[in-house]
CSV table of C-alpha atoms and ligand atoms in Angstrom, one decimal:
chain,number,residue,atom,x,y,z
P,1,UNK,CA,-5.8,11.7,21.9
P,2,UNK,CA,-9.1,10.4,21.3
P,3,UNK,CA,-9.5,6.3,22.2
P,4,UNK,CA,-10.5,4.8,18.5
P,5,UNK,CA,-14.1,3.9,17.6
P,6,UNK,CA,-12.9,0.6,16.2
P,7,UNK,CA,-9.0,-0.4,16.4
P,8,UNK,CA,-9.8,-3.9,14.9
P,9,UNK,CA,-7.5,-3.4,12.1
P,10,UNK,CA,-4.0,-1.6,14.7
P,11,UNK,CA,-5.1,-5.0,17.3
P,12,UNK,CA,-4.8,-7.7,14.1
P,13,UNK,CA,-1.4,-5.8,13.1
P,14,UNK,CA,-0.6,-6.4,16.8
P,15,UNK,CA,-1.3,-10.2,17.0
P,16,UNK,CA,-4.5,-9.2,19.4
P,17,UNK,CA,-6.8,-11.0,19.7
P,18,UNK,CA,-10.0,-9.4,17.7
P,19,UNK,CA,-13.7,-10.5,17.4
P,20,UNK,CA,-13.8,-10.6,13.9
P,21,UNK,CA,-11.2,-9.8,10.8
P,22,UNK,CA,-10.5,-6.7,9.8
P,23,UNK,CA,-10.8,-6.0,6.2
P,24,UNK,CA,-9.8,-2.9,3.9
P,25,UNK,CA,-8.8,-3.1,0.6
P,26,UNK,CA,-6.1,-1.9,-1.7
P,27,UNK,CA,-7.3,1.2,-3.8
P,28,UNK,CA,-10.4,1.2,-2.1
P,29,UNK,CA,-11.3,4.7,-2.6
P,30,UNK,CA,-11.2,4.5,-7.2
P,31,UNK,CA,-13.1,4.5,-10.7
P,32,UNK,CA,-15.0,1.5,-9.9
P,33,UNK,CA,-17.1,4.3,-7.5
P,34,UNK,CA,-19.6,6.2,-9.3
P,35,UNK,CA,-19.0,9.2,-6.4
P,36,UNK,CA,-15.3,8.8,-6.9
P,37,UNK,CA,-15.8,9.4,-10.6
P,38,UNK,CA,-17.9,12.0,-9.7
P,39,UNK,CA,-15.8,14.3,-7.3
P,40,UNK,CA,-12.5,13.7,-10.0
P,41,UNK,CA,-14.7,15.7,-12.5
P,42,UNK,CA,-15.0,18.6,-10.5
P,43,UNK,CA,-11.6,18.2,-9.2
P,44,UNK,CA,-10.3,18.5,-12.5
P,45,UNK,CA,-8.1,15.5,-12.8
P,46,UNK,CA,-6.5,12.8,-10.3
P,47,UNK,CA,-3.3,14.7,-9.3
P,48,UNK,CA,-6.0,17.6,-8.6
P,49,UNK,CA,-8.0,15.6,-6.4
P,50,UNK,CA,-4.3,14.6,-4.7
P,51,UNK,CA,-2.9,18.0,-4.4
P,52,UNK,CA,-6.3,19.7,-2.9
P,53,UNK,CA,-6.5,18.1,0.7
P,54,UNK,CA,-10.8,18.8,1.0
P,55,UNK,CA,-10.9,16.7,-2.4
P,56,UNK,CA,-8.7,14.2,-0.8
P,57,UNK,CA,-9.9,13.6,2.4
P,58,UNK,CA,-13.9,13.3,0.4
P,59,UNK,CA,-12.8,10.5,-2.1
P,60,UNK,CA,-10.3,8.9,1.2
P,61,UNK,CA,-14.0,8.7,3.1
P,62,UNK,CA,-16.6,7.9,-0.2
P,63,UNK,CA,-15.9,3.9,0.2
P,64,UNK,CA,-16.2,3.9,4.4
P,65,UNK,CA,-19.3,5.8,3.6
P,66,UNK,CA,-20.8,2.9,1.6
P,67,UNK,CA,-19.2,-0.3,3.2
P,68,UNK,CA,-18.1,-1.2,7.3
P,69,UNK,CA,-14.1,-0.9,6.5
P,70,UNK,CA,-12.0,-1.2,9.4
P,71,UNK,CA,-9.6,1.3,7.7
P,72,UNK,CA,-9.3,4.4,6.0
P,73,UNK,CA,-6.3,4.6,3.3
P,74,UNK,CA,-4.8,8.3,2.7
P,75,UNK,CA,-5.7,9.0,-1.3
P,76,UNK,CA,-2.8,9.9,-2.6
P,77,UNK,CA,0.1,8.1,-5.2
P,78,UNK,CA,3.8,6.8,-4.7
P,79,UNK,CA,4.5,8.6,-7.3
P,80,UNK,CA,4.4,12.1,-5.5
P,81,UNK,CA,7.8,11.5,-4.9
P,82,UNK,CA,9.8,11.3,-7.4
P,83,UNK,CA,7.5,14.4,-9.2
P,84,UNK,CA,8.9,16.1,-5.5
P,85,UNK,CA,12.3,15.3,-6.9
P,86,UNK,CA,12.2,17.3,-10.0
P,87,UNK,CA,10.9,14.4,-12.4
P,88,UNK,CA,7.7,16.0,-13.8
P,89,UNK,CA,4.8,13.8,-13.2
P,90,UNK,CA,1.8,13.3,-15.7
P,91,UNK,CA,-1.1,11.3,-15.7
P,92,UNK,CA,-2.8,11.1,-19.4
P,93,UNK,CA,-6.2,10.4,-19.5
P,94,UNK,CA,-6.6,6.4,-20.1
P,95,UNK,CA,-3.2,6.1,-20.1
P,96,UNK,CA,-0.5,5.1,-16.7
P,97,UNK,CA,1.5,7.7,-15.1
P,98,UNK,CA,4.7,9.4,-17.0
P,99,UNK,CA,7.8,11.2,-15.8
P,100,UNK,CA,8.6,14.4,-18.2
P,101,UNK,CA,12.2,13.9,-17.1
P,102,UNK,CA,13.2,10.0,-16.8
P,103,UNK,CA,16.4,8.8,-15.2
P,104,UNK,CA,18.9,7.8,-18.0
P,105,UNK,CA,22.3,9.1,-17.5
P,106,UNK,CA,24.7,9.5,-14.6
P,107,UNK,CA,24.3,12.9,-14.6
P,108,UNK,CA,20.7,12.8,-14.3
P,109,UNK,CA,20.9,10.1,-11.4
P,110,UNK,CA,23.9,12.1,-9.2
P,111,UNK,CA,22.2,15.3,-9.5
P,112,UNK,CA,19.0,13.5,-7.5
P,113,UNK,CA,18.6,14.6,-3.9
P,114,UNK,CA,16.4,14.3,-1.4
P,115,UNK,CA,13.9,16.7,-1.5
P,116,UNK,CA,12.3,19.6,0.3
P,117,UNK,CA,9.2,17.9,2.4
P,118,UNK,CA,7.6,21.0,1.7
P,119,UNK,CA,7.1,20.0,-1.7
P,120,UNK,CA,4.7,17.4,-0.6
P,121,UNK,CA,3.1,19.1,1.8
P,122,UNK,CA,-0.1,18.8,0.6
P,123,UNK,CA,0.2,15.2,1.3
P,124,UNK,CA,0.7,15.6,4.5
P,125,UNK,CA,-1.9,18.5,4.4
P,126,UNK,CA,-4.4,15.6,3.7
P,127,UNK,CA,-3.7,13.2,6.4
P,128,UNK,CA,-4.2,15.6,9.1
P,129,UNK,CA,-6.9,16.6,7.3
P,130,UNK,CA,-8.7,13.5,6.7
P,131,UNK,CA,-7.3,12.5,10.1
P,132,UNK,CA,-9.6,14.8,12.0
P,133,UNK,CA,-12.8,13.7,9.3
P,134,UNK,CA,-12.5,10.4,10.7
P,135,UNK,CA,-13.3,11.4,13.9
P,136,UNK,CA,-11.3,8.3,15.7
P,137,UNK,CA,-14.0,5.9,13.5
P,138,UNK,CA,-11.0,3.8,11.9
P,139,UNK,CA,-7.3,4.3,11.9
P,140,UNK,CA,-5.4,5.6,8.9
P,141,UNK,CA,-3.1,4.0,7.1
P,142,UNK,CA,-0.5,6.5,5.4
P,143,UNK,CA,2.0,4.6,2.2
P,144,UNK,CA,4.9,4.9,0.5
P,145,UNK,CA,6.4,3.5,-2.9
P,146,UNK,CA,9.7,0.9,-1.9
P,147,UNK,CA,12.7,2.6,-3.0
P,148,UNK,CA,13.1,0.5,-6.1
P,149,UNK,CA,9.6,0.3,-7.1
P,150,UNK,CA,9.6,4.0,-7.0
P,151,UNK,CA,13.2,3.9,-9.2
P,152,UNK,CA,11.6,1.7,-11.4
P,153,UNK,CA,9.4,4.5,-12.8
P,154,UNK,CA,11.8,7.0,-12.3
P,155,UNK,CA,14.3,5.3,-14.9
P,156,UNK,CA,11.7,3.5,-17.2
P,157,UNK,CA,10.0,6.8,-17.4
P,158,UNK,CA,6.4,5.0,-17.2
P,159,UNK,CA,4.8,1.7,-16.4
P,160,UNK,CA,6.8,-1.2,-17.9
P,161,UNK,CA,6.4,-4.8,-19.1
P,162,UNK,CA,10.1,-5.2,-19.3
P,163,UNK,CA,11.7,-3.6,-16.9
P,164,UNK,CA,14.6,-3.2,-19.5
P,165,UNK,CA,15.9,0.1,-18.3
P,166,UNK,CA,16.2,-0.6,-15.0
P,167,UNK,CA,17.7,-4.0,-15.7
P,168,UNK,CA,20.7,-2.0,-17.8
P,169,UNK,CA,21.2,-0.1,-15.1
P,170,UNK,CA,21.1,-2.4,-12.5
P,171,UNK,CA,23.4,-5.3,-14.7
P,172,UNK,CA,26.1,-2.2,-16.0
P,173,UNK,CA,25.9,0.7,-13.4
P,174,UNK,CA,25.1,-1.0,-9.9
P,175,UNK,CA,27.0,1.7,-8.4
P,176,UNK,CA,24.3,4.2,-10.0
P,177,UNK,CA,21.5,2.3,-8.8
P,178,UNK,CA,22.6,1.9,-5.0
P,179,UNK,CA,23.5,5.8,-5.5
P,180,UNK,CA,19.3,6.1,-6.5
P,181,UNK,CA,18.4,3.7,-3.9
P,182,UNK,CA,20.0,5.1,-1.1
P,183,UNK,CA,18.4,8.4,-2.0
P,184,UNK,CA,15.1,7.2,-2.5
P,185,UNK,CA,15.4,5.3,0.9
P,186,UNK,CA,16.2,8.6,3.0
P,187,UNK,CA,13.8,10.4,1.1
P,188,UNK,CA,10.7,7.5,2.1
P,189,UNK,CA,11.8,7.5,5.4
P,190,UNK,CA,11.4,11.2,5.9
P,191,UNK,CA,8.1,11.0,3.9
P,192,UNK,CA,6.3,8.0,6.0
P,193,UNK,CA,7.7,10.1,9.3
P,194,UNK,CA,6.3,13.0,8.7
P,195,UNK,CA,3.1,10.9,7.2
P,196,UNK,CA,2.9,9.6,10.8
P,197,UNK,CA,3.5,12.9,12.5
P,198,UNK,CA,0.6,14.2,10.6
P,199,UNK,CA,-1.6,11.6,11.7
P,200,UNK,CA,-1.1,8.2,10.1
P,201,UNK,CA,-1.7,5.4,12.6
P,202,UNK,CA,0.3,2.6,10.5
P,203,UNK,CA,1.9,3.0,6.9
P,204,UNK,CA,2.2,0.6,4.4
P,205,UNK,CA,5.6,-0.4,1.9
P,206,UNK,CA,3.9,-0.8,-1.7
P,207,UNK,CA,6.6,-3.1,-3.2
P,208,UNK,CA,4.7,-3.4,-6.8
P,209,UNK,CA,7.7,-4.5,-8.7
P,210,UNK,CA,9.8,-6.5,-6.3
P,211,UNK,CA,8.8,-9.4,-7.9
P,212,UNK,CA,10.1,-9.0,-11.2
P,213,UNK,CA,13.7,-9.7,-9.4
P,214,UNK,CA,15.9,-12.5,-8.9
P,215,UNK,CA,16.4,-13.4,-5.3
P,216,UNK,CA,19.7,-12.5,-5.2
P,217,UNK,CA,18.5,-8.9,-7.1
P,218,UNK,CA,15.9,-8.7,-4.6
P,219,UNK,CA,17.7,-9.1,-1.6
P,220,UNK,CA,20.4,-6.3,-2.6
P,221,UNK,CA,18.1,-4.0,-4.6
P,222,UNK,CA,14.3,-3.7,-2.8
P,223,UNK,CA,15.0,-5.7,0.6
P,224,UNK,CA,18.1,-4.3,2.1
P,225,UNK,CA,16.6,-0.8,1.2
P,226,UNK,CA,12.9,-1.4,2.8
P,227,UNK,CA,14.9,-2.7,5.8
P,228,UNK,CA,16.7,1.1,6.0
P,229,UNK,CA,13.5,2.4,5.9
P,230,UNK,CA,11.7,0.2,8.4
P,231,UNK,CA,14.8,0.8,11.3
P,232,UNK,CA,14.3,5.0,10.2
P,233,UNK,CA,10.7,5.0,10.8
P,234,UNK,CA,9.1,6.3,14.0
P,235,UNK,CA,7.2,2.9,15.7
P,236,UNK,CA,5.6,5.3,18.3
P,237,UNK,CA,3.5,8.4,18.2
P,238,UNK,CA,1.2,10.0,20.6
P,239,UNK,CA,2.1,6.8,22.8
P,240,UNK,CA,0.6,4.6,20.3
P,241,UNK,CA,2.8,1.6,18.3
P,242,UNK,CA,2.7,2.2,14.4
P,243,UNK,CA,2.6,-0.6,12.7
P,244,UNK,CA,4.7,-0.8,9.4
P,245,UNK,CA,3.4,-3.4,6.4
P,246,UNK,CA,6.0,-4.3,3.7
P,247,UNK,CA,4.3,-5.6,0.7
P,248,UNK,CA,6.6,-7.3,-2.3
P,249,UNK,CA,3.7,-8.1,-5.2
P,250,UNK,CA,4.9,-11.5,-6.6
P,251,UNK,CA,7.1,-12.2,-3.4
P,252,UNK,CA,5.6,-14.7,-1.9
P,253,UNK,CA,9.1,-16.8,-1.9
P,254,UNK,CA,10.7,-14.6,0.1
P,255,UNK,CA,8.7,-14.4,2.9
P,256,UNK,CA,11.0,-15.1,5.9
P,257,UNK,CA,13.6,-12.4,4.4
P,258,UNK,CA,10.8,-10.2,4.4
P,259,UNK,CA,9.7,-11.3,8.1
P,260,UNK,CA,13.3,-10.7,9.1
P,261,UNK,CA,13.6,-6.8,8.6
P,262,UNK,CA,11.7,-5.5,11.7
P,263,UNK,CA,8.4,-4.8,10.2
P,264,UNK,CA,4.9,-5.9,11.7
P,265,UNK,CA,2.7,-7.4,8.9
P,266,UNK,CA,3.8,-8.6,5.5
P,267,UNK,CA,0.8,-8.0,2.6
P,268,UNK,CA,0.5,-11.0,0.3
P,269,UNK,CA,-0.4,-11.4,-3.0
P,270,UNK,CA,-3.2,-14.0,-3.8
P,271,UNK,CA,-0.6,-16.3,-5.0
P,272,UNK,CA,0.2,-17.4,-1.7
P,273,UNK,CA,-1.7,-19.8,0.6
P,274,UNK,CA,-2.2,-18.2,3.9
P,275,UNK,CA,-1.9,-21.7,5.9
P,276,UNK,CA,1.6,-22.3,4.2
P,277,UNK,CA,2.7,-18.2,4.7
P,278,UNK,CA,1.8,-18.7,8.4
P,279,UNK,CA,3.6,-22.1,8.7
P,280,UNK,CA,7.1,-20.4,7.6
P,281,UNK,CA,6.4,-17.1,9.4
P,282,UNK,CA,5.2,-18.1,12.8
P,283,UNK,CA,4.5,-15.5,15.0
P,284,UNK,CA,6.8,-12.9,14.0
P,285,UNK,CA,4.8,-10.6,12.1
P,286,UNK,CA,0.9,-10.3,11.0
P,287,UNK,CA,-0.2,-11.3,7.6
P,288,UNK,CA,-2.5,-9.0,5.0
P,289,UNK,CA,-4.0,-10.3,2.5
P,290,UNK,CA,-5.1,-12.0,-0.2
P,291,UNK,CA,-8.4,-12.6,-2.2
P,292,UNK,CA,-7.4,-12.1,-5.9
P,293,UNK,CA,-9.0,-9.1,-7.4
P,294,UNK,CA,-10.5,-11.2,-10.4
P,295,UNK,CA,-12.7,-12.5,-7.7
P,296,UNK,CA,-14.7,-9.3,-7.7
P,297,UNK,CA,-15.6,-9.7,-11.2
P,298,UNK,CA,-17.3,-13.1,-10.5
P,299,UNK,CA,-20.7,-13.9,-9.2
P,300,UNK,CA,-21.7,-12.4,-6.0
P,301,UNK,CA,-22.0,-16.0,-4.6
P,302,UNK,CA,-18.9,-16.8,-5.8
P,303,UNK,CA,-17.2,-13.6,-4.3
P,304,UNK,CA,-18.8,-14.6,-0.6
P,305,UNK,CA,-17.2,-18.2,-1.1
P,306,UNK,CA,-13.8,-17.2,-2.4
P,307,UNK,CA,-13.8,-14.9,0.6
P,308,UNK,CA,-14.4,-17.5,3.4
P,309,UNK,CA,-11.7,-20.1,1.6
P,310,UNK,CA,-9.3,-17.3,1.6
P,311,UNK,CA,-10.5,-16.7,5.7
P,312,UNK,CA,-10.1,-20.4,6.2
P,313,UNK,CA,-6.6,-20.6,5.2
P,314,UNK,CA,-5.7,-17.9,7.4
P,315,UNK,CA,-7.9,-19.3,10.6
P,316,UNK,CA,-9.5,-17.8,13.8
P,317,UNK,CA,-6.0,-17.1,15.6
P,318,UNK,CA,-4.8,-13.3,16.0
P,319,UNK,CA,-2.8,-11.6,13.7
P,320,UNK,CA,-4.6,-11.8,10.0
P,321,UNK,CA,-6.4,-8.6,8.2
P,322,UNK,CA,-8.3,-9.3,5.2
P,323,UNK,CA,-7.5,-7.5,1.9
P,324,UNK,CA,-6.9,-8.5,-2.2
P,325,UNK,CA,-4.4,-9.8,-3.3
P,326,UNK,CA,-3.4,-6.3,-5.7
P,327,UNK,CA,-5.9,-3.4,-5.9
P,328,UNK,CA,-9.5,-3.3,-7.1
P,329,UNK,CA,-10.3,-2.9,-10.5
P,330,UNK,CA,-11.5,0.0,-11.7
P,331,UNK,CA,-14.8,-2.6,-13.3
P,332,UNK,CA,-15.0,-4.5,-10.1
P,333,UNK,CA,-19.1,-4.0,-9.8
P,334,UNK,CA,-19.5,-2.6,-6.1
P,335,UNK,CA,-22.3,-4.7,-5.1
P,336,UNK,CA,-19.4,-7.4,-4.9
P,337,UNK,CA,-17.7,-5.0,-2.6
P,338,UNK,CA,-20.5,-5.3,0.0
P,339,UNK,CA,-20.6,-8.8,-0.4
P,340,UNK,CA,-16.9,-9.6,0.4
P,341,UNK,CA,-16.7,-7.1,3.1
P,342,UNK,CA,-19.7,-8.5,5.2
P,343,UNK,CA,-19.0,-11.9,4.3
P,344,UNK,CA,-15.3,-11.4,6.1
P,345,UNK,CA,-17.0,-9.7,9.4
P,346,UNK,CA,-19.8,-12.5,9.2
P,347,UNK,CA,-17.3,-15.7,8.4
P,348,UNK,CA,-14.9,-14.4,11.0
P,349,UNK,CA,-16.9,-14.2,14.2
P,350,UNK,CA,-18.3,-17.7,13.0
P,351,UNK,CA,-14.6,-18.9,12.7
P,352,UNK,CA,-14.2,-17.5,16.5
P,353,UNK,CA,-17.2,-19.3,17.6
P,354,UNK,CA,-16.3,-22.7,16.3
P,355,UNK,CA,-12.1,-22.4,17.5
P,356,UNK,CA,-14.4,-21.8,21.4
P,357,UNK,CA,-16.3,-24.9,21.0
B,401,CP3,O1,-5.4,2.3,-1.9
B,401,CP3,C1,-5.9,3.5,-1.9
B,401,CP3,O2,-7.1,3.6,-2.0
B,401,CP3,C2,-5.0,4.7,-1.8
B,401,CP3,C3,-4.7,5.3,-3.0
B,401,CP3,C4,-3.6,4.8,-3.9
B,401,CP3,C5,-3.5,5.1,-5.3
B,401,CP3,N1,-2.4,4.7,-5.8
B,401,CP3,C6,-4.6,5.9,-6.0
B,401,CP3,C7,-4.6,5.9,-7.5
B,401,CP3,C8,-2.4,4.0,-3.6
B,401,CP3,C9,-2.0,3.4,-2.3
B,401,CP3,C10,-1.7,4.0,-4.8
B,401,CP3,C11,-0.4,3.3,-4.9
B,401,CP3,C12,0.2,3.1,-6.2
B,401,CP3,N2,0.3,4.0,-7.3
B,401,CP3,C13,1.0,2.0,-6.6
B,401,CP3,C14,1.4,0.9,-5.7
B,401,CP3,C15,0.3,-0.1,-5.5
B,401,CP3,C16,-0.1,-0.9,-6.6
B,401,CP3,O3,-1.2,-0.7,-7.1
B,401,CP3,O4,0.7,-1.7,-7.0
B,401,CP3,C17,1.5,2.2,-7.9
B,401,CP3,C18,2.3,1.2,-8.7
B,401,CP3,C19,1.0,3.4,-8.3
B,401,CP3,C20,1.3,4.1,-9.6
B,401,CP3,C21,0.1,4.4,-10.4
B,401,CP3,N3,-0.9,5.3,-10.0
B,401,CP3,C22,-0.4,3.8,-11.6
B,401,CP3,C23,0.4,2.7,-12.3
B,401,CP3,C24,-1.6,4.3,-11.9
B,401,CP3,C25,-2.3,4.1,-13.2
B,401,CP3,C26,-3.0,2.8,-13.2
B,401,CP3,C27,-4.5,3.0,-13.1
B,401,CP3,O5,-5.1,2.3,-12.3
B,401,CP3,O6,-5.0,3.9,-13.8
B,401,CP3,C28,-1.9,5.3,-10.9
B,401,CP3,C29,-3.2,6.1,-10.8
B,401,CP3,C30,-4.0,6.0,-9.6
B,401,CP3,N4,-3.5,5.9,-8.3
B,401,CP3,C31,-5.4,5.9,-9.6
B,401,CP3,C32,-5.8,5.9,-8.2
B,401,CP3,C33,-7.2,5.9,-7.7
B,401,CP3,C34,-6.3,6.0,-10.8
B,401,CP3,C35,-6.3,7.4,-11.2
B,401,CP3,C36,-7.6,7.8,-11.9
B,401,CP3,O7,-8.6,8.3,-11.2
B,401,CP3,O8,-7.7,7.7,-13.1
């Protein structure tokens, strides 16, 4: 296997030391990219440019084309799943996602299985394809949904602001919820190991909803099932360590739990102050994150200085990769893209410099 170009990003999930911070950014390949728009016209629509692996691996590569990302992110959804299960995915145009077939009953939720990987395998078709267009520039990072973010959907039906299905289920039918869990669980652990057989080089746990739980909820319903996950996955491939990220949005107080279940780098949401995340998590596990999104839609000086308080909170020492907080907006102007990204690579060697002396 070809040595990588620039393994900044696998060295700071490591703890290596690195001469600068690596930065990518969540939903970095998306509307607010005039070529993204662009090539999701031809394709059709975005589950066309998902299911066709050439379209896939083009709108994976347009944002390392126009900025110096250490990372390449597979373009894809979480929500391939759960359409591989049977549930009948839509996206509307303007409009969030939507399952044809929601889960409300307990017949719907005990005929669930785990599915066929076959039915995703154009997902996997587009890492190894987008694998090989890298050319061993940057690593790529493959993703699942958590299991209960991905139930979430699955039983709301659609994005929620209340979560009120979910929570019926989860405070009448906690039997019916583990029984989804567990399901979902076996089914993301096959998913991210055939993600990394294909060619991912680290995968990520989008937790998006996590944080709409008590921490007793949390703990039994999201935690306990990310931890399955992380002791199923494969850690090594081609004689390489993969690095797994678990990231709860809104779960900044749970930290330490998070810490606790074998992964190697916990995302944060811009909520959280990096100084006080490191403080509680020592040197178990890396930390990725967390410039709020809105930042983006500020002034471009205002966009370089957010991004070196955010760097300053994290310091010089090993084990930090830059991100947002959440993912980009779709009216983030790019010009503020370029800006954070070569103020991280610029602030960060400076940061090195001073810690020398
Ligand atoms: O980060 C990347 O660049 C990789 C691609 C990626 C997408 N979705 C592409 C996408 C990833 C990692 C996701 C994850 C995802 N999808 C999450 C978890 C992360 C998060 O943001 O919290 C969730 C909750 C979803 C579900 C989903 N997909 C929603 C709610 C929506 C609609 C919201 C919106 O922004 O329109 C999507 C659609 C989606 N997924 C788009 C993209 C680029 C926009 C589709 C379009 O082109 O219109």
């Amino acid at each position: 296997m070809k040595q990588l170009e620039n393994d900044t990003f696998l060295r700071a999930l490591r703890r290596q030391p690195t001469d600068y911070t690596p930065v990518w950014l969540m939903r970095q390949a998306g509307r607010y990219l005039p070529e993204y728009r662009a090539t999701r016209a031809t394709a059709g629509s975005f589950m066309d440019l998902c299911r066709n692996a050439a379209f896939a691996t083009e709108v994976t590569l347009q944002p390392l084309a126009r900025f110096p990302l250490d990372a390449a992110i597979l373009f894809s959804d979480i929500l391939t799943v759960p359409d591989a299960m049977g549930l009948g995915l839509s996206f509307a145009e303007g409009e969030g996602p939507r399952f044809a077939r929601p889960l409300r009953d307990e017949h719907a939720i005990k005929s669930l299985y785990v599915p066929d990987m076959a039915a995703l395998k154009y997902v996997f078709d587009a890492v190894s394809e987008i694998r090989h267009a890298l050319k061993g520039s940057v690593p790529l990072i493959g993703f699942s949904g958590s299991p209960f973010t991905l139930a979430c959907y699955m039983v709301e039906g659609a994005g929620s602001d209340d979560f009120r299905h979910i929570k019926a289920l989860m405070y009448s039918r906690p039997d019916l919820l583990h029984h989804l869990l567990a399901i979902n669980a076996r089914t993301v652990t096959t998913y991210l190991n055939t993600q990394i057989e294909n060619g991912a080089q680290a995968v990520m746990l989008f937790d998006t909803w996590g944080g709409v739980l008590s921490t007793a909820a949390y703990r039994e319903f999201s935690l306990a099932y990310m931890r399955q996950i992380v002791a199923g996955l494969k850690r090594e491939q081609d004689g390489e360590h993969v690095p797994v990220v678990l990231f709860t949005k809104g779960g900044g107080q749970w930290l330490e739990d998070m810490a606790d279940t074998g992964c190697d780098a916990l995302g944060l949401d811009w909520t959280v102050d990096g100084a006080g995340a490191r403080a509680r998590v020592g040197d178990r596990v890396a930390l990725q994150g967390n410039l709020d999104p809105g930042v983006l839609m500020g002034s471009a000086d205002q966009v370089a200085a957010e991004t070196c308080r955010v760097l300053d909170t994290f310091g010089p020492q090993p084990g930090h990769v830059f991100n947002l907080g959440h993912g980009i907006s779709q009216y983030a102007p790019y010009d503020n893209v370029s800006v954070l990204v070569s103020t991280v690579h610029a602030h960060s060697r400076n940061q090195r410099r001073f810690a020398k002396g």
